[in-house]
XYZ file of C-alpha atoms in Angstrom:
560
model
C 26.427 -59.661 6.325
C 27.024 -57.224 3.543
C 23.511 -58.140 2.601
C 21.817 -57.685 5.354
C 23.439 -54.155 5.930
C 22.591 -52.819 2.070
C 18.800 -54.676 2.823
C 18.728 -52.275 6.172
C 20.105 -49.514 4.221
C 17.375 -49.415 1.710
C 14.414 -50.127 4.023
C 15.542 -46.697 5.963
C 15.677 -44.719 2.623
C 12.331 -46.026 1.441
C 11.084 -45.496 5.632
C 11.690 -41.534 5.110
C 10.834 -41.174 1.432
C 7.330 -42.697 2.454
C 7.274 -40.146 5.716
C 8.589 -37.334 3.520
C 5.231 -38.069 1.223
C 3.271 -37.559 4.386
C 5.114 -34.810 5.202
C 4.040 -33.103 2.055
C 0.122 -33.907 2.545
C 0.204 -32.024 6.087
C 2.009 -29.186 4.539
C -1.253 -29.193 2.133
C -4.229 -30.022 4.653
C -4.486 -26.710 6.181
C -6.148 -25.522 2.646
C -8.237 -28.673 2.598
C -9.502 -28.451 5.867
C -10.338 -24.976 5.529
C -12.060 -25.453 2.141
C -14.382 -27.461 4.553
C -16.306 -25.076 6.348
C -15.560 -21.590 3.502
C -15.166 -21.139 -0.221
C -12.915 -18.467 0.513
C -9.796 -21.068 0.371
C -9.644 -21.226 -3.377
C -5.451 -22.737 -3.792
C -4.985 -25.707 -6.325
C -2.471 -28.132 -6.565
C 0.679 -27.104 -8.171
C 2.499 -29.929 -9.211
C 6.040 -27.717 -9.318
C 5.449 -26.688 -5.513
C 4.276 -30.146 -4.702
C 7.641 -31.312 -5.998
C 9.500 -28.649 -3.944
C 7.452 -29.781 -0.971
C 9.092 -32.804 -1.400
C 12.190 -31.963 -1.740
C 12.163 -30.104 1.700
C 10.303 -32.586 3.290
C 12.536 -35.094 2.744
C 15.581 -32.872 3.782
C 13.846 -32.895 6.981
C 13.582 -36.323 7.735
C 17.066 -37.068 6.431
C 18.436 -34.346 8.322
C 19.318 -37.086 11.645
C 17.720 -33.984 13.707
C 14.325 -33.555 15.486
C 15.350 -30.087 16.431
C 15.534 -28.590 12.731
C 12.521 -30.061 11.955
C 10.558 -28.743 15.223
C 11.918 -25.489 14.496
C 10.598 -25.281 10.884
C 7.636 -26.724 11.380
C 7.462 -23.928 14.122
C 8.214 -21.224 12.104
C 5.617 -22.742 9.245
C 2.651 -23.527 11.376
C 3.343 -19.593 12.784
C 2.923 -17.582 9.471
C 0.067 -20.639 8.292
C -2.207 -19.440 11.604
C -1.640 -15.745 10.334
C -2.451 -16.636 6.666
C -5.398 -18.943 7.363
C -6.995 -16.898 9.739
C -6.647 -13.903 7.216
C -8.553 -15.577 4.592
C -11.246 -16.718 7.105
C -11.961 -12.861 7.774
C -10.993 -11.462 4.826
C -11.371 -13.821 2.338
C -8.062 -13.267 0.152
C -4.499 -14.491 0.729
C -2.747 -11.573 2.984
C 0.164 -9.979 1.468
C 3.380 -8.120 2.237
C 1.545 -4.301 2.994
C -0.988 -6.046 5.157
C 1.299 -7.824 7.008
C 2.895 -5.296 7.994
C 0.037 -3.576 9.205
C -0.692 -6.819 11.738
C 2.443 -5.652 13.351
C 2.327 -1.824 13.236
C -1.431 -2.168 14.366
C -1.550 -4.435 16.761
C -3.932 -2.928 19.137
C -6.912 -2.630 16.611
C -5.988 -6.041 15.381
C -6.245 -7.462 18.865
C -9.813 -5.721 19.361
C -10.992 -7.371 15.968
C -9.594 -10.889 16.829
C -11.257 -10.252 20.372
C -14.453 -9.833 19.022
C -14.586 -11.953 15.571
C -12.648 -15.074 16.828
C -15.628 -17.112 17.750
C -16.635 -16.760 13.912
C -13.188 -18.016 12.516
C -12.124 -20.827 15.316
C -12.189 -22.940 12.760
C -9.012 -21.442 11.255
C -7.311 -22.303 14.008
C -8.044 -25.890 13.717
C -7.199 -25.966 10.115
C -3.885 -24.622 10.961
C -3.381 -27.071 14.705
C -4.541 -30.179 13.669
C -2.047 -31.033 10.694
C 0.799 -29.132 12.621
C 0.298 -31.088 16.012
C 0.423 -34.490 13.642
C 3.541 -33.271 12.248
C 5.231 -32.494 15.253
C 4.287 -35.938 16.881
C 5.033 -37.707 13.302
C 8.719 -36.257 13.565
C 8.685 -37.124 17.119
C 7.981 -40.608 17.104
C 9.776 -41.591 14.118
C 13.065 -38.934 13.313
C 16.244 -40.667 13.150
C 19.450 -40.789 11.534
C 18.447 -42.564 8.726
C 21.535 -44.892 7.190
C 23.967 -43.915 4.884
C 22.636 -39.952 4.561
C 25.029 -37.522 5.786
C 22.957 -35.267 7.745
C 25.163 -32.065 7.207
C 24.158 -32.239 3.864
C 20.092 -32.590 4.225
C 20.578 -29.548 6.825
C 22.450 -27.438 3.867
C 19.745 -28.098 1.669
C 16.841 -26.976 3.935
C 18.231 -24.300 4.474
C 18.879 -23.356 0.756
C 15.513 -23.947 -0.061
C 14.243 -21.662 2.979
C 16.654 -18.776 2.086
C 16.115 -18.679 -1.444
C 12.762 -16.209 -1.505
C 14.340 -14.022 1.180
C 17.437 -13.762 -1.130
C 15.240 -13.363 -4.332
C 13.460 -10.352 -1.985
C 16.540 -8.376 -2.165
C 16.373 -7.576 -5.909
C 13.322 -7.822 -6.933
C 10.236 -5.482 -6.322
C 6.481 -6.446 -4.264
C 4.683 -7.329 -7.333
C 6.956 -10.540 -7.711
C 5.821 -11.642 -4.288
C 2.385 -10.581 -4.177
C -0.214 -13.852 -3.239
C -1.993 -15.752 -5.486
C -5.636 -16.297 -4.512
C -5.066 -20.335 -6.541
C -1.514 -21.221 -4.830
C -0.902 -23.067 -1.911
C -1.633 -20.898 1.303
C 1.933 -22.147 2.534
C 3.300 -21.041 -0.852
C 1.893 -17.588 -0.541
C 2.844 -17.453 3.497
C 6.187 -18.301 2.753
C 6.085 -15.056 -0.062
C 4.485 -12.885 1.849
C 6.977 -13.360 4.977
C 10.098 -12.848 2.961
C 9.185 -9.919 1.481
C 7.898 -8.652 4.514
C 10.893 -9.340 6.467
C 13.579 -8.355 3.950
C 12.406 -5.160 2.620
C 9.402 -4.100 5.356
C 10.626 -5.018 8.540
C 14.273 -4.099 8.172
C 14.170 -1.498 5.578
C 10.710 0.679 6.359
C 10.083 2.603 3.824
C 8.650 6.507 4.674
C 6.892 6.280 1.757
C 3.087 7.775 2.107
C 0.381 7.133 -1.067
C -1.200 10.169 -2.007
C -4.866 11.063 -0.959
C -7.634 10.992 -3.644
C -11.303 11.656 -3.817
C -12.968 8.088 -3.381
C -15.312 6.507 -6.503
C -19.060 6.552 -6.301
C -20.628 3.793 -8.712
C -24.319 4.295 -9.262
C -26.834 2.197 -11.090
C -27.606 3.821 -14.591
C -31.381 4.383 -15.494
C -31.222 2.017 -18.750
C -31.075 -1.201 -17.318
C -30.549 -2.686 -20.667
C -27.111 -4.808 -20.682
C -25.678 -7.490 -23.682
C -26.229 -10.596 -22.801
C -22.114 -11.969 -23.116
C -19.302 -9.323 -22.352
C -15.792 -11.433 -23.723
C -12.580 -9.228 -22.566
C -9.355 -10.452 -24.575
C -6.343 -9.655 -23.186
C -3.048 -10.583 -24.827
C 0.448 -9.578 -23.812
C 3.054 -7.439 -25.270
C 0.544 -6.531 -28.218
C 1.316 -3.376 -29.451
C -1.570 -1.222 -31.450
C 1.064 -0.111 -34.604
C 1.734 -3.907 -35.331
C -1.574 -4.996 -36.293
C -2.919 -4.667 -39.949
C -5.752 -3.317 -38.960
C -4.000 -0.586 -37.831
C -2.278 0.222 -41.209
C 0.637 -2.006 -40.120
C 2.852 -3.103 -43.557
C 2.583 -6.749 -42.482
C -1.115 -8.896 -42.718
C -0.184 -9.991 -39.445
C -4.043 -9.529 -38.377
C -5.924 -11.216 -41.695
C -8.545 -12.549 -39.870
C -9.497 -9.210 -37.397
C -8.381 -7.615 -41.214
C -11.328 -9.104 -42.718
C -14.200 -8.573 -39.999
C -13.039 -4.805 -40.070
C -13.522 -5.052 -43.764
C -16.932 -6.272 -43.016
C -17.841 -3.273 -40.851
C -17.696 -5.867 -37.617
C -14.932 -4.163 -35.845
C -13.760 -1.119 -34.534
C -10.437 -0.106 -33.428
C -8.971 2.311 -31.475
C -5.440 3.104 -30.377
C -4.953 2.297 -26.512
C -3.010 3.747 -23.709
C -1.532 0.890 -21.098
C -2.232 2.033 -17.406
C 0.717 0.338 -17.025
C 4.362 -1.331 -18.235
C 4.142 -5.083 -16.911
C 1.422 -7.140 -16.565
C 1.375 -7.667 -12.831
C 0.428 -3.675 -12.462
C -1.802 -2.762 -15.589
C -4.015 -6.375 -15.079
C -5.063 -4.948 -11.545
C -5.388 -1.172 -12.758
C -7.593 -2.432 -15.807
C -9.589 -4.760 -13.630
C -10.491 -2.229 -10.864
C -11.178 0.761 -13.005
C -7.823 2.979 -11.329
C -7.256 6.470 -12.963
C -4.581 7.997 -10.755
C -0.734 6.888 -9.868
C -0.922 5.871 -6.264
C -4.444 5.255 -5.522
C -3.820 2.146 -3.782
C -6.699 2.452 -1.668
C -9.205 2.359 -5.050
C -7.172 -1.176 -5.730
C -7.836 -2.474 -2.412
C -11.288 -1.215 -2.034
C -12.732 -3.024 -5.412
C -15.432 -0.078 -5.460
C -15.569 -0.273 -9.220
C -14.039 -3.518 -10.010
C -15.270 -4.854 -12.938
C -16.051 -8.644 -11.402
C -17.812 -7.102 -8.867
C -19.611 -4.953 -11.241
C -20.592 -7.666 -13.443
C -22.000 -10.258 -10.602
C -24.031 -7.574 -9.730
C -25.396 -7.143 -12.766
C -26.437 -11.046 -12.776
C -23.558 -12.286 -14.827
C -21.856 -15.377 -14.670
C -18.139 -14.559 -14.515
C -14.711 -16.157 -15.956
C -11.425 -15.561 -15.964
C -9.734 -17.652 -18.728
C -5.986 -17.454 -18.451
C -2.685 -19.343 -20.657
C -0.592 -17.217 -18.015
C 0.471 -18.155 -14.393
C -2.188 -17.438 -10.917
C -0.555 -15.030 -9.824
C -1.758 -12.481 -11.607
C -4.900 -13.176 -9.982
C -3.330 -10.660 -7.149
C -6.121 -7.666 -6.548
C -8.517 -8.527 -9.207
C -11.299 -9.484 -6.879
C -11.238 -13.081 -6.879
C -13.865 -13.378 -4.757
C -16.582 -12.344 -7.226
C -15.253 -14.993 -10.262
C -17.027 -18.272 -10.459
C -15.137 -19.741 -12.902
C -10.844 -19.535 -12.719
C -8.619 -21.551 -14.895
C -5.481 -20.801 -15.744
C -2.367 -22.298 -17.105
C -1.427 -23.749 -13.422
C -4.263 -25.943 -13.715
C -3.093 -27.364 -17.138
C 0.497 -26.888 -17.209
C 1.172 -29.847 -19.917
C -1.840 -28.772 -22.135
C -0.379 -25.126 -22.391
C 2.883 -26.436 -22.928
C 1.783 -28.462 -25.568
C -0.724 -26.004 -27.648
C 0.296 -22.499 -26.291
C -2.820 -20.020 -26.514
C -4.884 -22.228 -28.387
C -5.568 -24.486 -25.166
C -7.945 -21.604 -24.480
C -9.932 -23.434 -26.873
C -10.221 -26.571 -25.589
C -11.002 -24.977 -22.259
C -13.717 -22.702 -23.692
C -15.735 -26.250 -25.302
C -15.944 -27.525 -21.329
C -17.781 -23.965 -20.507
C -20.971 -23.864 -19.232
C -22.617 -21.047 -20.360
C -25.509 -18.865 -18.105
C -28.262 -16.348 -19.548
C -25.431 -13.855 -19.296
C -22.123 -14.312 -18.838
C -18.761 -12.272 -18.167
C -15.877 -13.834 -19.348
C -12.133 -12.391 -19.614
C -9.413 -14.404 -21.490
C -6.007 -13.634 -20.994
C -3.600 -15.162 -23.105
C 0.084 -14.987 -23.487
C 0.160 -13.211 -27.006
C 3.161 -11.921 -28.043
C 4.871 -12.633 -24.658
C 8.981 -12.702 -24.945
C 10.373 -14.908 -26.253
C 7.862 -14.562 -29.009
C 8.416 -17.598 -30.546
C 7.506 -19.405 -27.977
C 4.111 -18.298 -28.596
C 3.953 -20.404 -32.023
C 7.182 -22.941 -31.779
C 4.743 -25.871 -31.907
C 2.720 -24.604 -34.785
C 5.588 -23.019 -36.790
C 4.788 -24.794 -40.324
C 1.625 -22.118 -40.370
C 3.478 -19.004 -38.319
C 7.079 -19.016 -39.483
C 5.670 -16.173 -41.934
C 8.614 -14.321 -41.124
C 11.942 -15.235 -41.008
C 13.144 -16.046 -37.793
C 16.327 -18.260 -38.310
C 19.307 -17.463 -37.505
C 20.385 -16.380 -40.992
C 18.561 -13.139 -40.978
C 20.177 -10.261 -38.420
C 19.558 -10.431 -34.936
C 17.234 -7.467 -34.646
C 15.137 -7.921 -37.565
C 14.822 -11.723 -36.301
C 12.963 -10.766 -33.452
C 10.792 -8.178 -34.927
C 9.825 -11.343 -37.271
C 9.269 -13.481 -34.249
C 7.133 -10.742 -32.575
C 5.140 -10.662 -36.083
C 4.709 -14.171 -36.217
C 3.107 -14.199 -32.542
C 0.454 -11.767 -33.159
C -0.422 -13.914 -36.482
C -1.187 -16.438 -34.249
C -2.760 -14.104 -31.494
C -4.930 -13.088 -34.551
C -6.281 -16.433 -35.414
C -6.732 -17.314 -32.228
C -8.849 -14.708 -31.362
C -10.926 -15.336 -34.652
C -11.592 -18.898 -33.353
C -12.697 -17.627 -29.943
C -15.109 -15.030 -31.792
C -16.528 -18.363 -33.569
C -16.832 -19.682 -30.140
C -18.530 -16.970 -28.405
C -20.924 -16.806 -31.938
C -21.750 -20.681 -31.866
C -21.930 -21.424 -27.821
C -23.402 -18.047 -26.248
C -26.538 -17.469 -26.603
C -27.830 -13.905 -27.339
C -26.388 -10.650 -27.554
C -22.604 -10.440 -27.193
C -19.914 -7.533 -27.045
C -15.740 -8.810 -27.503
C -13.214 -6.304 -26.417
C -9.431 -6.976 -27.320
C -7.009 -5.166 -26.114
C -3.450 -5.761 -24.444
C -1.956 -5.184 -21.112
C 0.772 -3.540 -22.222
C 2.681 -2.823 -25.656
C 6.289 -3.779 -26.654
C 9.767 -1.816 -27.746
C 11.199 -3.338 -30.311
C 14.415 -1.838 -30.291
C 13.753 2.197 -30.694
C 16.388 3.772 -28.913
C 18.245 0.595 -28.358
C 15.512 -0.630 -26.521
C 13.902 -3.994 -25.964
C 10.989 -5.667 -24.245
C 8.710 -3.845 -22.041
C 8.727 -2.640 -18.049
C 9.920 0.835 -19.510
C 7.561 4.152 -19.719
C 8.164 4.503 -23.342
C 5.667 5.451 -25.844
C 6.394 2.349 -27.532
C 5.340 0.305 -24.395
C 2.115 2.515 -23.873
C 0.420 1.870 -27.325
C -1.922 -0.873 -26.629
C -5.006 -1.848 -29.070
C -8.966 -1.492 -28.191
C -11.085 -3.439 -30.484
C -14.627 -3.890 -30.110
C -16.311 -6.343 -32.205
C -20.294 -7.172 -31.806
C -22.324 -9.824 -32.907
C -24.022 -9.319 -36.605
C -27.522 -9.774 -35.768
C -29.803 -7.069 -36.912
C -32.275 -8.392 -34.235
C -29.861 -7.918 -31.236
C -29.235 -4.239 -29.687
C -26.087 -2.251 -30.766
C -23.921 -0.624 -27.827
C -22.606 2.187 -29.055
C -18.481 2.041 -28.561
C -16.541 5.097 -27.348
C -15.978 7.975 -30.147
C -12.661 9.492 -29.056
C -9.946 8.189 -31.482
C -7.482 7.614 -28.130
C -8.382 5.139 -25.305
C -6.510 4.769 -22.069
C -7.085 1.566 -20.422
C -9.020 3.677 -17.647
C -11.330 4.936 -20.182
C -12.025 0.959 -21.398
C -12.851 0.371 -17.359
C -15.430 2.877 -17.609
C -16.902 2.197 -20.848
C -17.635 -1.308 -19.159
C -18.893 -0.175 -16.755
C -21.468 1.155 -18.390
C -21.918 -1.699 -20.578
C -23.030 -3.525 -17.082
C -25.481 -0.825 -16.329
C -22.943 1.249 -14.002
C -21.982 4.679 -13.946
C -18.637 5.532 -11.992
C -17.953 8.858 -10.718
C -14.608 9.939 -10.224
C -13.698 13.522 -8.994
C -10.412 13.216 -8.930
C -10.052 12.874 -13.322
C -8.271 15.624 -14.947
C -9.630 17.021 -18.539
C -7.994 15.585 -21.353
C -5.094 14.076 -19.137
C -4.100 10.130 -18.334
C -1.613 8.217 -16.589
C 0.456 5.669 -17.522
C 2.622 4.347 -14.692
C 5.963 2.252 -13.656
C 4.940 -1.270 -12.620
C 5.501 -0.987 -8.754
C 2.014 -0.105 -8.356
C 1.629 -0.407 -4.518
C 4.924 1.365 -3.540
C 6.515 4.742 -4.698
C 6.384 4.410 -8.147
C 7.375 6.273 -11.232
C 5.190 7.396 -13.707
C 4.552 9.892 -16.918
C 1.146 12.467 -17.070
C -0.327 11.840 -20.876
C -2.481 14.792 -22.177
C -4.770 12.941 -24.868
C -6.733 14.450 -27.699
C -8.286 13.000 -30.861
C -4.523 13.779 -32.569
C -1.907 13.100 -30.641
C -0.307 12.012 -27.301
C 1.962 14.004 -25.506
C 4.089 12.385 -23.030
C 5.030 14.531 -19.848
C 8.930 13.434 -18.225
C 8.838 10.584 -15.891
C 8.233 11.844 -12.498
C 8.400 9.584 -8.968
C 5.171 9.643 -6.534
C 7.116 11.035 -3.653
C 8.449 13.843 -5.606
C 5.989 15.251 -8.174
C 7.365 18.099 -10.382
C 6.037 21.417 -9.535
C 5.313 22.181 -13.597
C 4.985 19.129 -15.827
C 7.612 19.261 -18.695
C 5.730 17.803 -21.758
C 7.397 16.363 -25.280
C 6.267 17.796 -28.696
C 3.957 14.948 -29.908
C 6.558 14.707 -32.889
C 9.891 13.845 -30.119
């Protein structure tokens, strides 16, 4: 008898652990079906969010309740219609500011559904037809399964579903912004909590300021190099390389093409202090604090800009999708990044850029922008599976705290460094024709002036980015000339790219001599510091807030 009850026992556990697999797959099938009938569905499998999937799935069907599950499922297939049908129309994951405008303009929304739903039914039934089969599945088959304490599988549902709300209250949009490569349930289920938590019940009077709109024009010399390569690492800052007169060969290889009259380097300004703000600044060519509308509007973003142009266009990342928020994802062909090959970045760090590059297929031209995770804290993490050849510094725990992790942060960029050399080699052996590489960094690094550490601050410190241009030696290919002022502001880079792609952008709104570098909550009321640039020196103006510029900006002596 005992038997027969641990035999019944088991064949209930392994019942809802086969349901709770189905469970998952429904969860997933609105972006499948959708990828049927539009490109504009572009999420991946993530094999962390397939495991939480699971998890909740299975709390479900062990939860001995069919009215939890109805409810969730409820609540999911709600926010999925909204999210799907978003994408069908406008062809990007919505996020937390949209949302919000759904709600607070309801009656133009209704007058565009009225008139464009014939175009996007099919939303609709990418959203009903996996929902209805859950809700039957959970109706046909939910029951107490044996030996599970249902109180508990209820607890941990609702753990799970509480957790972003929760993680809403402290942390700012950026964090919950959508990923155009995630899960469309993943980015719903983002989206909402923010929304809810820090929208819905605590509106924010907030207004973004007004600003001239860009004009982008075709330039009269149509002639454009054939390969444009944008590096972007993380955390590097321009007074740490060699080839910036840095103490430490911690750049031997860029050291020795700059020797060889190959590169040229100029010290950067960040547009921003984390990556999540300056990526989308860089990308879409944004000069002023606030100018949300130039973000969303992708007037002069540099994808777009570059398919226009004819180019074939890449964005190459060791970092998470996420950061694919706002840089116009619709007009890149070709999007890896270190979601796709979680074990292989693991494994190698940066230099599975490499093995990604050999599986490229080049075109006649071809954009391409690399982002890798550089000197990223912790920094050793960068180079902890290649430390016989980047332990150059000491980093053990015998040598003081502080000077530790300047070593670490030395050691990283010594890899960046040769990493970057063997992508040069690449782009030299694999694309054909002429070829311009830009490296630069989204953002620089303190490393412990004024007792501080890490970045997301507006210090100078975290400002001071490199720009290096490096061309191909052929005396046969054309030269482009690169920009002659000594100091570059990540806006300035935009521009000069621009151009490179046989654009001209026009923006009224740019003050003489003046650029911004700003806080990293980029599409709420953020702060941010004026920066009046000559060949020289920098002079930083005090952090002010959007919402309450100063009437006369106070301004450090360069030598503060």
């Amino acid at each position: 008898m005992a038997i027969r009850t641990l035999t019944s026992h088991h064949k209930s556990i392994l019942k809802y652990l086969l349901l709770s697999s189905t469970s998952v797959l429904l969860f997933l099938s609105d972006d499948f079906l959708q990828k049927i009938y539009t490109d504009a569905n572009q999420s991946e499998l993530e094999l962390k969010y397939v495991f939480i999937l699971y998890a909740l799935s299975a709390s479900l069907w062990f939860s001995g309740s069919k009215a939890v599950p109805r409810v969730v499922l409820g609540v999911f297939a709600f926010i999925e219609l909204i999210q799907i049908s978003y994408i069908s129309y406008a062809g990007t994951p919505i996020n937390p500011i949209d949302m919000s405008k759904v709600f607070s303009d309801s009656d133009d929304i209704t007058k565009v559904i009225a008139s464009e739903w014939v175009s996007h039914y099919l939303a609709i039934l990418a959203v009903a037809i996996p929902y209805t089969l859950h809700f039957l599945l959970f109706n046909k088959f939910q029951k107490r399964a044996a030996g599970i304490t249902p109180a508990t599988a209820q607890v941990f549902i609702l753990a799970i579903l509480i957790s972003k709300p929760i993680r809403a209250l402290d942390r700012d949009l950026i964090a919950f912004l959508p990923s155009p490569t995630r899960s469309s349930l993943h980015n719903s289920i983002n989206t909402f909590s923010y929304y809810l938590v820090k929208i819905l019940w605590n509106p924010s009077s907030f207004s973004a300021p007004e600003y001239e709109d860009y004009t982008v024009s075709r330039r009269s010399d149509d002639s454009t190099p054939d390969n444009i390569v944008l590096i972007i690492g993380d955390s590097i800052r321009y007074d740490h390389l060699s080839i910036n007169s840095y103490s430490r060969p911690t750049t031997p290889n860029l050291d020795k093409r700059m020797s060889q009259g190959r590169v040229i380097s100029k010290q950067g300004i960040s547009s921003s202090v984390a990556t999540g703000a300056s990526l989308p600044l860089l990308i879409n060519t944004v000069y002023e604090p606030g100018n949300t509308k130039q973000l969303e509007s992708k007037t002069a973003n540099l994808f777009r800009l570059a398919k226009l142009s004819g180019y074939k266009t890449s964005w190459l990342s060791t970092m998470e999708s996420k950061l694919l928020n706002d840089l116009g994802v619709s007009y890149i062909d070709n999007i890896i990044t270190r979601d796709n090959d979680p074990v292989g970045v693991k494994l190698s760090g940066d230099y599975q850029m490499l093995n990604w590059l050999e599986g490229y297929q080049p075109s006649a031209k071809n954009f391409i922008i690399i982002n890798l995770w550089g000197s990223h804290a912790p920094y050793i993490q960068s180079y902890e599976n290649h430390r016989n050849k980047f332990s150059i510094w000491d980093d053990s725990e015998n040598t003081k705290l502080s000077q530790r992790t300047i070593n670490a942060y030395d050691n990283s960029i010594a890899l960046f460094d040769d990493v970057v050399d063997k992508i040069i080699h690449y782009t030299e052996s694999a694309l054909k024709g002429s070829q311009v590489v830009i490296i630069t960094s989204d953002h620089g690094e303190s490393l412990g002036e004024n007792g501080i550490w890490g970045h997301n601050r507006l210090t100078k410190e975290i400002s001071s980015v490199p720009i290096v241009f490096y061309q191909r030696p052929n005396s046969t290919s054309e030269k482009w000339d690169t920009p002659n002022e000594h100091h570059l502001s990540h806006y300035d880079l935009s521009v000069w790219l621009s151009g490179l792609m046989g654009f001209r952008v026009k923006n009224s709104n740019i003050e003489r001599n003046v650029t911004y570098y700003q806080g990293e909550k980029i599409y709420e009321d953020n702060l941010y510091r004026k920066v009046l640039v000559d060949d020289k020196t920098l002079i930083f103006c005090d952090i002010a807030l959007l919402s309450n510029p100063p009437k006369t900006d106070k301004c450090q002596d360069p030598a503060d």
